[in-house]
Amino acid sequence: MKLQTVIDHLKTGEFQFTNLGDNDEENVSSNNLPMIVNNINLALIDLYKRFNLSLRELYVQQYAQIQKYKLSSEHAQSNTASEELKYLIDTDDDPFTDDILQILEVFNEVGCKLPLNDSNDCNSLFTPKHNVLQIPCPVDENAVVIVYRAAPELLKSTCNLSAEVDLPITFLEALLYYVAYRLKSSRPDQESQNEGNNYFAKYNEAIAVIKVEGLYNSTNTSNLKLIARGFS
């Protein structure tokens, strides 16, 4: 959906009686649009943490001398500006963009799921950080496929109202409640704080409805290719 859609709903809904702008007629203006956009971005991040709205794959080439693989674009093949070892296999058409929120699963080249963070399994891999994969016994020429929960594409503070908000329309109500919660809670007076708490409660209620009624298509690993790409 477009940013204009979100702004229109804010003007006629949550903020229709709140002057957030630089005049009495417009409560969302060019002056405070960057603030609104920033809070929309925070809402997107929170929703993407709560739901599998975007799952992606990342292929990691193993090297016998490396146990810990930092999943950073500086190690991506598509990043020709970096001189770091390129053990992340991506393409110019689909580059890795440092968008990992959480590593969910790891597979070998033939699609078999590997144990993860299981200290009782001698074959387990580990994630000491959100963007680090530890392979205790790496083997040259082997590779693994990481499935991770990806972050949303965030809006730029200078974007125009035709910019795309990376969220299904079924999440619009929750998004509006979160933005209202953030803006109200940022004010020092007790009344605004109470309003912010009320909006946060509504936000959680809206999320519960989405989950109960299945108002989103949960991406899962069976939708992903998980096919070896001829690592070399």
GROMACS .gro file of C-alpha atoms in nm:
model
  232
    1MET     CA    1   0.000   0.000   0.000
    2LYS     CA    2   0.105   0.360  -0.053
    3LEU     CA    3   0.224   0.598   0.216
    4GLN     CA    4  -0.058   0.828   0.105
    5THR     CA    5  -0.309   0.563   0.215
    6VAL     CA    6  -0.156   0.549   0.565
    7ILE     CA    7  -0.144   0.929   0.595
    8ASP     CA    8  -0.506   0.965   0.480
    9HIS     CA    9  -0.620   0.719   0.747
   10LEU     CA   10  -0.418   0.900   1.013
   11LYS     CA   11  -0.574   1.233   0.916
   12THR     CA   12  -0.929   1.101   0.927
   13GLY     CA   13  -0.885   0.850   1.207
   14GLU     CA   14  -0.638   0.843   1.494
   15PHE     CA   15  -0.525   1.206   1.455
   16GLN     CA   16  -0.829   1.385   1.320
   17PHE     CA   17  -0.862   1.583   1.644
   18THR     CA   18  -0.490   1.623   1.706
   19ASN     CA   19  -0.294   1.908   1.555
   20LEU     CA   20   0.043   1.763   1.461
   21GLY     CA   21   0.115   2.010   1.184
   22ASP     CA   22   0.216   2.372   1.147
   23ASN     CA   23  -0.136   2.507   1.109
   24ASP     CA   24  -0.486   2.436   1.232
   25GLU     CA   25  -0.610   2.283   0.908
   26GLU     CA   26  -0.354   2.008   0.850
   27ASN     CA   27  -0.257   1.765   1.121
   28VAL     CA   28   0.001   1.580   0.911
   29SER     CA   29   0.223   1.827   0.727
   30SER     CA   30   0.553   1.839   0.543
   31ASN     CA   31   0.713   1.955   0.867
   32ASN     CA   32   0.628   1.649   1.070
   33LEU     CA   33   0.613   1.390   0.789
   34PRO     CA   34   0.968   1.262   0.866
   35MET     CA   35   0.856   1.200   1.226
   36ILE     CA   36   0.548   1.012   1.103
   37VAL     CA   37   0.761   0.809   0.858
   38ASN     CA   38   1.007   0.720   1.133
   39ASN     CA   39   0.727   0.580   1.346
   40ILE     CA   40   0.581   0.391   1.050
   41ASN     CA   41   0.924   0.231   1.006
   42LEU     CA   42   0.930   0.130   1.373
   43ALA     CA   43   0.585  -0.023   1.329
   44LEU     CA   44   0.706  -0.218   1.025
   45ILE     CA   45   1.004  -0.355   1.216
   46ASP     CA   46   0.785  -0.465   1.507
   47LEU     CA   47   0.533  -0.636   1.279
   48TYR     CA   48   0.806  -0.813   1.082
   49LYS     CA   49   0.948  -0.940   1.411
   50ARG     CA   50   0.609  -1.078   1.515
   51PHE     CA   51   0.508  -1.232   1.181
   52ASN     CA   52   0.691  -1.423   0.909
   53LEU     CA   53   0.608  -1.157   0.655
   54SER     CA   54   0.930  -1.207   0.460
   55LEU     CA   55   1.151  -1.515   0.462
   56ARG     CA   56   1.467  -1.523   0.255
   57GLU     CA   57   1.752  -1.761   0.178
   58LEU     CA   58   2.124  -1.700   0.204
   59TYR     CA   59   2.385  -1.942   0.073
   60VAL     CA   60   2.711  -1.971   0.267
   61GLN     CA   61   3.022  -2.127   0.115
   62GLN     CA   62   3.224  -2.312   0.380
   63TYR     CA   63   3.597  -2.280   0.434
   64ALA     CA   64   3.781  -2.527   0.656
   65GLN     CA   65   3.968  -2.249   0.835
   66ILE     CA   66   3.653  -2.050   0.920
   67GLN     CA   67   3.409  -2.155   1.193
   68LYS     CA   68   3.220  -1.828   1.243
   69TYR     CA   69   3.059  -1.667   0.938
   70LYS     CA   70   2.952  -1.307   0.975
   71LEU     CA   71   2.643  -1.263   0.761
   72SER     CA   72   2.730  -0.917   0.636
   73SER     CA   73   2.713  -0.776   0.284
   74GLU     CA   74   3.086  -0.707   0.303
   75HIS     CA   75   3.126  -1.083   0.250
   76ALA     CA   76   2.870  -1.102  -0.035
   77GLN     CA   77   2.982  -1.186  -0.388
   78SER     CA   78   2.772  -0.904  -0.528
   79ASN     CA   79   2.966  -0.648  -0.323
   80THR     CA   80   3.256  -0.573  -0.556
   81ALA     CA   81   3.363  -0.275  -0.345
   82SER     CA   82   3.460  -0.495  -0.050
   83GLU     CA   83   3.792  -0.676  -0.029
   84GLU     CA   84   3.671  -0.921   0.239
   85LEU     CA   85   3.648  -1.294   0.169
   86LYS     CA   86   3.330  -1.354  -0.030
   87TYR     CA   87   3.166  -1.658   0.127
   88LEU     CA   88   2.805  -1.536   0.087
   89ILE     CA   89   2.671  -1.651  -0.248
   90ASP     CA   90   2.429  -1.395  -0.393
   91THR     CA   91   2.374  -1.228  -0.730
   92ASP     CA   92   2.358  -0.876  -0.867
   93ASP     CA   93   1.987  -0.929  -0.936
   94ASP     CA   94   1.920  -1.046  -0.579
   95PRO     CA   95   2.193  -0.902  -0.354
   96PHE     CA   96   2.215  -0.963   0.018
   97THR     CA   97   2.126  -0.637   0.196
   98ASP     CA   98   2.202  -0.703   0.564
   99ASP     CA   99   1.832  -0.756   0.632
  100ILE     CA  100   1.851  -1.044   0.882
  101LEU     CA  101   1.614  -1.017   1.176
  102GLN     CA  102   1.644  -1.378   1.289
  103ILE     CA  103   1.804  -1.697   1.157
  104LEU     CA  104   1.530  -1.959   1.159
  105GLU     CA  105   1.667  -2.273   0.994
  106VAL     CA  106   1.975  -2.404   0.816
  107PHE     CA  107   1.988  -2.669   0.542
  108ASN     CA  108   2.265  -2.851   0.361
  109GLU     CA  109   2.303  -2.848  -0.019
  110VAL     CA  110   2.051  -3.127  -0.074
  111GLY     CA  111   1.781  -2.967   0.142
  112CYS     CA  112   1.823  -3.164   0.465
  113LYS     CA  113   1.754  -2.956   0.774
  114LEU     CA  114   2.049  -2.925   1.011
  115PRO     CA  115   2.023  -2.903   1.391
  116LEU     CA  116   2.058  -2.548   1.520
  117ASN     CA  117   2.165  -2.430   1.867
  118ASP     CA  118   2.142  -2.781   2.009
  119SER     CA  119   2.441  -2.840   2.238
  120ASN     CA  120   2.339  -3.205   2.277
  121ASP     CA  121   2.377  -3.273   1.904
  122CYS     CA  122   2.733  -3.312   1.777
  123ASN     CA  123   2.620  -3.202   1.429
  124SER     CA  124   2.455  -2.882   1.547
  125LEU     CA  125   2.533  -2.538   1.410
  126PHE     CA  126   2.503  -2.229   1.627
  127THR     CA  127   2.401  -1.863   1.607
  128PRO     CA  128   2.607  -1.675   1.869
  129LYS     CA  129   2.472  -1.348   1.723
  130HIS     CA  130   2.170  -1.266   1.511
  131ASN     CA  131   2.394  -1.235   1.203
  132VAL     CA  132   2.664  -1.493   1.277
  133LEU     CA  133   2.651  -1.861   1.186
  134GLN     CA  134   2.897  -2.090   1.362
  135ILE     CA  135   2.988  -2.415   1.187
  136PRO     CA  136   3.202  -2.620   1.430
  137CYS     CA  137   3.337  -2.852   1.160
  138PRO     CA  138   3.340  -2.666   0.826
  139VAL     CA  139   3.440  -2.853   0.512
  140ASP     CA  140   3.589  -2.697   0.201
  141GLU     CA  141   3.357  -2.711  -0.101
  142ASN     CA  142   3.049  -2.764   0.117
  143ALA     CA  143   2.782  -2.501   0.167
  144VAL     CA  144   2.473  -2.439   0.377
  145VAL     CA  145   2.150  -2.256   0.309
  146ILE     CA  146   2.023  -2.020   0.578
  147VAL     CA  147   1.654  -1.938   0.599
  148TYR     CA  148   1.601  -1.615   0.786
  149ARG     CA  149   1.327  -1.375   0.882
  150ALA     CA  150   1.398  -1.063   0.679
  151ALA     CA  151   1.354  -0.703   0.779
  152PRO     CA  152   1.111  -0.483   0.585
  153GLU     CA  153   1.218  -0.227   0.330
  154LEU     CA  154   1.207   0.094   0.531
  155LEU     CA  155   1.080   0.429   0.408
  156LYS     CA  156   1.323   0.714   0.361
  157SER     CA  157   1.253   1.027   0.565
  158THR     CA  158   1.262   1.226   0.240
  159CYS     CA  159   1.022   0.998   0.053
  160ASN     CA  160   0.709   1.127  -0.115
  161LEU     CA  161   0.355   1.011  -0.050
  162SER     CA  162   0.362   0.769  -0.345
  163ALA     CA  163   0.626   0.556  -0.171
  164GLU     CA  164   0.530   0.194  -0.107
  165VAL     CA  165   0.479   0.078   0.253
  166ASP     CA  166   0.607  -0.281   0.263
  167LEU     CA  167   0.306  -0.431   0.440
  168PRO     CA  168  -0.016  -0.612   0.343
  169ILE     CA  169  -0.330  -0.400   0.364
  170THR     CA  170  -0.467  -0.639   0.630
  171PHE     CA  171  -0.210  -0.490   0.870
  172LEU     CA  172  -0.319  -0.130   0.817
  173GLU     CA  173  -0.524  -0.102   1.138
  174ALA     CA  174  -0.241  -0.242   1.349
  175LEU     CA  175   0.004  -0.006   1.180
  176LEU     CA  176  -0.212   0.297   1.259
  177TYR     CA  177  -0.248   0.196   1.624
  178TYR     CA  178   0.128   0.153   1.658
  179VAL     CA  179   0.201   0.495   1.507
  180ALA     CA  180  -0.058   0.651   1.737
  181TYR     CA  181   0.096   0.474   2.036
  182ARG     CA  182   0.446   0.599   1.953
  183LEU     CA  183   0.340   0.959   1.893
  184LYS     CA  184   0.116   0.986   2.197
  185SER     CA  185   0.368   0.818   2.427
  186SER     CA  186   0.641   1.059   2.320
  187ARG     CA  187   0.458   1.347   2.492
  188PRO     CA  188   0.535   1.422   2.857
  189ASP     CA  189   0.183   1.485   2.991
  190GLN     CA  190  -0.003   1.205   3.169
  191GLU     CA  191  -0.310   1.228   2.947
  192SER     CA  192  -0.102   1.159   2.636
  193GLN     CA  193   0.078   0.877   2.814
  194ASN     CA  194  -0.256   0.716   2.898
  195GLU     CA  195  -0.374   0.757   2.539
  196GLY     CA  196  -0.051   0.595   2.420
  197ASN     CA  197  -0.107   0.297   2.648
  198ASN     CA  198  -0.461   0.261   2.516
  199TYR     CA  199  -0.338   0.264   2.156
  200PHE     CA  200  -0.073   0.003   2.238
  201ALA     CA  201  -0.344  -0.220   2.385
  202LYS     CA  202  -0.547  -0.173   2.065
  203TYR     CA  203  -0.237  -0.257   1.863
  204ASN     CA  204  -0.196  -0.590   2.044
  205GLU     CA  205  -0.566  -0.661   2.003
  206ALA     CA  206  -0.542  -0.598   1.629
  207ILE     CA  207  -0.245  -0.835   1.607
  208ALA     CA  208  -0.440  -1.102   1.795
  209VAL     CA  209  -0.727  -1.070   1.547
  210ILE     CA  210  -0.486  -1.108   1.253
  211LYS     CA  211  -0.347  -1.428   1.406
  212VAL     CA  212  -0.682  -1.579   1.505
  213GLU     CA  213  -0.853  -1.504   1.173
  214GLY     CA  214  -0.550  -1.591   0.962
  215LEU     CA  215  -0.546  -1.256   0.785
  216TYR     CA  216  -0.195  -1.302   0.651
  217ASN     CA  217  -0.022  -1.562   0.439
  218SER     CA  218   0.254  -1.699   0.657
  219THR     CA  219   0.559  -1.776   0.448
  220ASN     CA  220   0.728  -2.102   0.542
  221THR     CA  221   1.035  -2.290   0.427
  222SER     CA  222   0.833  -2.521   0.204
  223ASN     CA  223   0.772  -2.218  -0.019
  224LEU     CA  224   1.146  -2.165  -0.064
  225LYS     CA  225   1.359  -2.334  -0.327
  226LEU     CA  226   1.641  -2.469  -0.109
  227ILE     CA  227   1.819  -2.599  -0.417
  228ALA     CA  228   2.195  -2.622  -0.452
  229ARG     CA  229   2.327  -2.368  -0.701
  230GLY     CA  230   2.651  -2.534  -0.800
  231PHE     CA  231   2.885  -2.378  -0.545
  232SER     CA  232   3.242  -2.339  -0.657
   0.00000   0.00000   0.00000
